[in-house]
mmCIF file of C-alpha atoms in Angstrom:
data_model
loop_
_atom_site.group_PDB
_atom_site.id
_atom_site.type_symbol
_atom_site.label_atom_id
_atom_site.label_comp_id
_atom_site.label_asym_id
_atom_site.label_seq_id
_atom_site.Cartn_x
_atom_site.Cartn_y
_atom_site.Cartn_z
ATOM 1 C CA UNK A 356 -4.962 -26.779 -18.403
ATOM 2 C CA UNK A 357 -4.506 -28.948 -15.296
ATOM 3 C CA UNK A 358 -1.681 -28.761 -12.754
ATOM 4 C CA UNK A 359 -0.932 -30.735 -9.604
ATOM 5 C CA UNK A 360 0.257 -28.939 -6.503
ATOM 6 C CA UNK A 361 0.434 -29.025 -2.732
ATOM 7 C CA UNK A 362 -2.368 -26.541 -2.076
ATOM 8 C CA UNK A 363 -1.894 -24.164 0.858
ATOM 9 C CA UNK A 364 -5.512 -23.395 1.795
ATOM 10 C CA UNK A 365 -5.600 -20.318 4.030
ATOM 11 C CA UNK A 366 -9.340 -20.622 4.801
ATOM 12 C CA UNK A 367 -9.230 -24.318 5.728
ATOM 13 C CA UNK A 368 -5.841 -23.916 7.441
ATOM 14 C CA UNK A 369 -4.692 -27.017 5.604
ATOM 15 C CA UNK A 370 -2.159 -28.221 3.048
ATOM 16 C CA UNK A 371 -3.251 -30.964 0.660
ATOM 17 C CA UNK A 372 -2.561 -32.440 -2.771
ATOM 18 C CA UNK A 373 -4.838 -30.933 -5.380
ATOM 19 C CA UNK A 374 -5.627 -30.882 -9.071
ATOM 20 C CA UNK A 375 -6.014 -27.288 -10.192
ATOM 21 C CA UNK A 376 -7.866 -26.427 -13.400
ATOM 22 C CA UNK A 377 -6.778 -23.165 -15.053
ATOM 23 C CA UNK A 378 -8.337 -21.425 -18.046
ATOM 24 C CA UNK A 379 -7.237 -18.090 -19.562
ATOM 25 C CA UNK A 380 -4.978 -17.446 -16.565
ATOM 26 C CA UNK A 381 -7.754 -17.939 -13.995
ATOM 27 C CA UNK A 382 -8.324 -20.822 -11.575
ATOM 28 C CA UNK A 383 -11.600 -22.613 -12.374
ATOM 29 C CA UNK A 384 -11.499 -25.311 -9.704
ATOM 30 C CA UNK A 385 -9.357 -26.878 -6.991
ATOM 31 C CA UNK A 386 -10.017 -30.533 -6.148
ATOM 32 C CA UNK A 387 -8.215 -32.685 -3.595
ATOM 33 C CA UNK A 388 -6.502 -35.730 -5.066
ATOM 34 C CA UNK A 389 -4.315 -38.643 -3.963
ATOM 35 C CA UNK A 390 -1.395 -37.934 -6.295
ATOM 36 C CA UNK A 391 1.625 -36.463 -4.483
ATOM 37 C CA UNK A 392 2.697 -33.113 -5.917
ATOM 38 C CA UNK A 393 6.236 -31.785 -5.751
ATOM 39 C CA UNK A 394 5.629 -28.047 -5.421
ATOM 40 C CA UNK A 395 3.394 -25.755 -3.379
ATOM 41 C CA UNK A 396 0.619 -23.473 -4.611
ATOM 42 C CA UNK A 397 -0.032 -20.534 -2.281
ATOM 43 C CA UNK A 398 -1.946 -17.247 -2.475
ATOM 44 C CA UNK A 399 0.219 -14.296 -3.476
ATOM 45 C CA UNK A 400 1.355 -12.034 -0.662
ATOM 46 C CA UNK A 401 0.798 -8.265 -0.457
ATOM 47 C CA UNK A 402 3.249 -6.037 1.402
ATOM 48 C CA UNK A 403 0.861 -3.702 3.235
ATOM 49 C CA UNK A 404 3.291 -0.817 3.788
ATOM 50 C CA UNK A 405 6.687 -0.089 2.287
ATOM 51 C CA UNK A 406 8.741 2.765 0.882
ATOM 52 C CA UNK A 407 10.492 1.316 -2.166
ATOM 53 C CA UNK A 408 13.120 4.066 -1.962
ATOM 54 C CA UNK A 409 14.167 2.861 1.520
ATOM 55 C CA UNK A 410 15.325 -0.391 -0.066
ATOM 56 C CA UNK A 411 17.630 1.642 -2.339
ATOM 57 C CA UNK A 412 16.083 -0.213 -5.298
ATOM 58 C CA UNK A 413 14.026 0.817 -8.300
ATOM 59 C CA UNK A 414 10.539 -0.728 -8.567
ATOM 60 C CA UNK A 415 11.935 -3.183 -11.141
ATOM 61 C CA UNK A 416 14.773 -4.347 -8.904
ATOM 62 C CA UNK A 417 12.426 -4.490 -5.920
ATOM 63 C CA UNK A 418 10.058 -6.723 -7.904
ATOM 64 C CA UNK A 419 12.979 -8.944 -8.939
ATOM 65 C CA UNK A 420 13.842 -9.421 -5.257
ATOM 66 C CA UNK A 421 10.335 -9.972 -3.848
ATOM 67 C CA UNK A 422 8.500 -12.053 -6.486
ATOM 68 C CA UNK A 423 10.539 -15.261 -5.886
ATOM 69 C CA UNK A 424 9.389 -15.105 -2.253
ATOM 70 C CA UNK A 425 5.691 -14.887 -3.162
ATOM 71 C CA UNK A 426 5.060 -11.133 -2.951
ATOM 72 C CA UNK A 427 2.890 -10.072 -5.879
ATOM 73 C CA UNK A 428 1.524 -6.757 -4.578
ATOM 74 C CA UNK A 429 2.980 -3.758 -2.759
ATOM 75 C CA UNK A 430 1.230 -0.832 -1.058
ATOM 76 C CA UNK A 431 3.766 1.976 -1.325
ATOM 77 C CA UNK A 432 4.060 5.606 -0.279
ATOM 78 C CA UNK A 433 6.654 7.319 -2.506
ATOM 79 C CA UNK A 434 7.110 10.232 -0.087
ATOM 80 C CA UNK A 435 10.896 9.875 0.127
ATOM 81 C CA UNK A 436 11.513 10.316 -3.606
ATOM 82 C CA UNK A 437 8.849 13.055 -3.620
ATOM 83 C CA UNK A 438 10.792 14.874 -0.876
ATOM 84 C CA UNK A 439 13.764 14.984 -3.240
ATOM 85 C CA UNK A 440 12.276 15.593 -6.714
ATOM 86 C CA UNK A 441 8.522 16.043 -6.217
ATOM 87 C CA UNK A 442 6.002 14.915 -8.822
ATOM 88 C CA UNK A 443 8.733 13.785 -11.231
ATOM 89 C CA UNK A 444 9.810 11.171 -8.687
ATOM 90 C CA UNK A 445 6.264 9.901 -8.188
ATOM 91 C CA UNK A 446 5.749 9.662 -11.945
ATOM 92 C CA UNK A 447 9.004 7.725 -12.254
ATOM 93 C CA UNK A 448 7.910 5.199 -9.590
ATOM 94 C CA UNK A 449 4.522 4.690 -11.258
ATOM 95 C CA UNK A 450 5.937 4.198 -14.755
ATOM 96 C CA UNK A 451 8.718 1.867 -13.589
ATOM 97 C CA UNK A 452 6.196 -0.138 -11.546
ATOM 98 C CA UNK A 453 4.117 -0.758 -14.673
ATOM 99 C CA UNK A 454 7.031 -2.648 -16.236
ATOM 100 C CA UNK A 455 7.033 -5.356 -13.551
ATOM 101 C CA UNK A 456 4.832 -8.380 -12.723
ATOM 102 C CA UNK A 457 4.176 -6.862 -9.271
ATOM 103 C CA UNK A 458 1.057 -4.776 -8.658
ATOM 104 C CA UNK A 459 2.207 -1.512 -7.107
ATOM 105 C CA UNK A 460 -0.504 0.381 -5.224
ATOM 106 C CA UNK A 461 0.967 3.871 -4.865
ATOM 107 C CA UNK A 462 -0.394 6.576 -2.591
ATOM 108 C CA UNK A 463 -0.234 10.361 -2.860
ATOM 109 C CA UNK A 464 2.357 11.495 -0.282
ATOM 110 C CA UNK A 465 0.464 13.719 2.162
ATOM 111 C CA UNK A 466 3.473 15.313 3.878
ATOM 112 C CA UNK A 467 6.155 16.606 1.520
ATOM 113 C CA UNK A 468 8.222 17.841 3.250
ATOM 114 C CA UNK A 469 7.591 15.648 6.297
ATOM 115 C CA UNK A 470 7.741 18.679 8.624
ATOM 116 C CA UNK A 471 8.024 22.439 8.194
ATOM 117 C CA UNK A 472 11.447 22.310 9.878
ATOM 118 C CA UNK A 473 12.869 20.103 7.142
ATOM 119 C CA UNK A 474 14.812 21.137 4.053
ATOM 120 C CA UNK A 475 13.601 19.336 0.946
ATOM 121 C CA UNK A 476 13.880 19.394 -2.802
ATOM 122 C CA UNK A 477 10.134 19.762 -3.343
ATOM 123 C CA UNK A 478 6.802 20.635 -1.751
ATOM 124 C CA UNK A 479 3.415 19.048 -2.478
ATOM 125 C CA UNK A 480 0.520 21.265 -1.524
ATOM 126 C CA UNK A 481 -3.211 20.562 -1.583
ATOM 127 C CA UNK A 482 -3.410 21.414 -5.301
ATOM 128 C CA UNK A 483 -0.777 18.811 -6.246
ATOM 129 C CA UNK A 484 -2.399 16.232 -3.955
ATOM 130 C CA UNK A 485 -5.786 16.877 -5.585
ATOM 131 C CA UNK A 486 -4.279 16.204 -9.028
ATOM 132 C CA UNK A 487 -2.522 13.045 -7.855
ATOM 133 C CA UNK A 488 -5.667 11.649 -6.242
ATOM 134 C CA UNK A 489 -7.517 12.160 -9.515
ATOM 135 C CA UNK A 490 -5.212 9.613 -11.184
ATOM 136 C CA UNK A 491 -6.184 5.931 -11.388
ATOM 137 C CA UNK A 492 -2.626 4.887 -10.495
ATOM 138 C CA UNK A 493 -2.889 6.620 -7.107
ATOM 139 C CA UNK A 494 -4.960 4.470 -4.780
ATOM 140 C CA UNK A 495 -4.972 6.385 -1.464
ATOM 141 C CA UNK A 496 -3.785 9.443 0.437
ATOM 142 C CA UNK A 497 -0.559 8.196 2.003
ATOM 143 C CA UNK A 498 0.304 8.392 5.690
ATOM 144 C CA UNK A 499 -0.868 11.618 7.282
ATOM 145 C CA UNK A 500 2.185 12.214 9.486
ATOM 146 C CA UNK A 501 1.114 15.737 10.325
ATOM 147 C CA UNK A 502 -1.311 14.641 13.024
ATOM 148 C CA UNK A 503 -0.995 17.997 14.858
ATOM 149 C CA UNK A 504 -2.179 19.627 11.635
ATOM 150 C CA UNK A 505 -5.212 17.314 11.540
ATOM 151 C CA UNK A 506 -6.089 17.901 15.201
ATOM 152 C CA UNK A 507 -5.627 21.677 14.903
ATOM 153 C CA UNK A 508 -7.534 21.714 11.596
ATOM 154 C CA UNK A 509 -4.803 23.410 9.588
ATOM 155 C CA UNK A 510 -6.299 24.635 6.326
ATOM 156 C CA UNK A 511 -3.828 22.956 3.944
ATOM 157 C CA UNK A 512 -4.044 19.612 5.768
ATOM 158 C CA UNK A 513 -7.862 19.635 5.761
ATOM 159 C CA UNK A 514 -7.865 20.363 2.008
ATOM 160 C CA UNK A 515 -5.760 17.227 1.422
ATOM 161 C CA UNK A 516 -8.131 15.110 3.507
ATOM 162 C CA UNK A 517 -11.142 16.542 1.680
ATOM 163 C CA UNK A 518 -9.503 15.784 -1.683
ATOM 164 C CA UNK A 519 -9.174 12.112 -0.710
ATOM 165 C CA UNK A 520 -12.824 11.978 0.347
ATOM 166 C CA UNK A 521 -13.876 13.693 -2.880
ATOM 167 C CA UNK A 522 -12.078 11.015 -4.927
ATOM 168 C CA UNK A 523 -13.364 8.241 -2.597
ATOM 169 C CA UNK A 524 -9.863 7.084 -1.723
ATOM 170 C CA UNK A 525 -8.745 5.786 1.691
ATOM 171 C CA UNK A 526 -6.618 7.929 3.997
ATOM 172 C CA UNK A 527 -3.623 6.222 5.587
ATOM 173 C CA UNK A 528 -2.617 7.272 9.100
ATOM 174 C CA UNK A 529 0.653 7.824 10.947
ATOM 175 C CA UNK A 530 0.153 8.924 14.539
ATOM 176 C CA UNK A 531 2.577 7.363 17.041
ATOM 177 C CA UNK A 532 1.488 7.674 20.671
ATOM 178 C CA UNK A 533 -1.762 9.474 19.896
ATOM 179 C CA UNK A 534 -4.648 8.656 22.261
ATOM 180 C CA UNK A 535 -7.778 10.006 23.925
ATOM 181 C CA UNK A 536 -9.612 12.984 22.473
ATOM 182 C CA UNK A 537 -6.785 13.781 20.040
ATOM 183 C CA UNK A 538 -6.983 10.271 18.562
ATOM 184 C CA UNK A 539 -10.778 10.498 18.304
ATOM 185 C CA UNK A 540 -10.430 13.768 16.368
ATOM 186 C CA UNK A 541 -7.785 12.203 14.114
ATOM 187 C CA UNK A 542 -10.058 9.242 13.311
ATOM 188 C CA UNK A 543 -13.112 11.478 12.858
ATOM 189 C CA UNK A 544 -11.255 13.328 10.069
ATOM 190 C CA UNK A 545 -11.590 10.172 7.914
ATOM 191 C CA UNK A 546 -8.253 8.473 8.602
ATOM 192 C CA UNK A 547 -8.805 4.708 8.727
ATOM 193 C CA UNK A 548 -5.394 3.122 9.427
ATOM 194 C CA UNK A 549 -2.236 3.596 11.500
ATOM 195 C CA UNK A 550 0.907 1.482 11.181
ATOM 196 C CA UNK A 551 2.740 3.242 14.031
ATOM 197 C CA UNK A 552 1.178 1.479 17.028
ATOM 198 C CA UNK A 553 3.832 0.024 19.345
ATOM 199 C CA UNK A 554 1.595 -1.705 21.921
ATOM 200 C CA UNK A 555 -1.632 -3.727 21.967
ATOM 201 C CA UNK A 556 -3.320 -0.995 24.010
ATOM 202 C CA UNK A 557 -2.408 1.670 21.466
ATOM 203 C CA UNK A 558 -3.666 -0.480 18.594
ATOM 204 C CA UNK A 559 -6.967 -1.104 20.350
#
């Protein structure tokens, strides 16, 4: 199958008319051509961090809203629904996500409840996290908000980090304002990301 499109080439930083050959749903070749195309062909976008529940939508409705705008993948931490109904909520998100054309990359919520001072409908301890991380549908240990627990080497927190390492899954961070020796200890625990930085200096 051949299609003509205005190719948005991210690597070349260029937009050009192209003939695209597709076979069995995969692109075989992209060749520039002189024929003017009427629509654009762009790489699919991946939302790197979102809580589907915050949108007040189900995974299906979320997919319906984001696909027309080019988003084909979503990295999601279902910790809000887990705070309310625990594992049942996570299972619901996974199963609903499978019914959509979007690829949902769900994480195991590391902090349910978010703090010990919070009232919640469920708790996920190290044992539940271990089971979640053993599932193919769970791709990472979601944002470790309890950075004091990491720094102070709280037993339950360390078990969750070790479970992620055991299953060779990335550990997502959440440590606003952390710096110096505390940040070094946080990173040394195996945490590889942090989406909470609010300045260039903090990010560096």
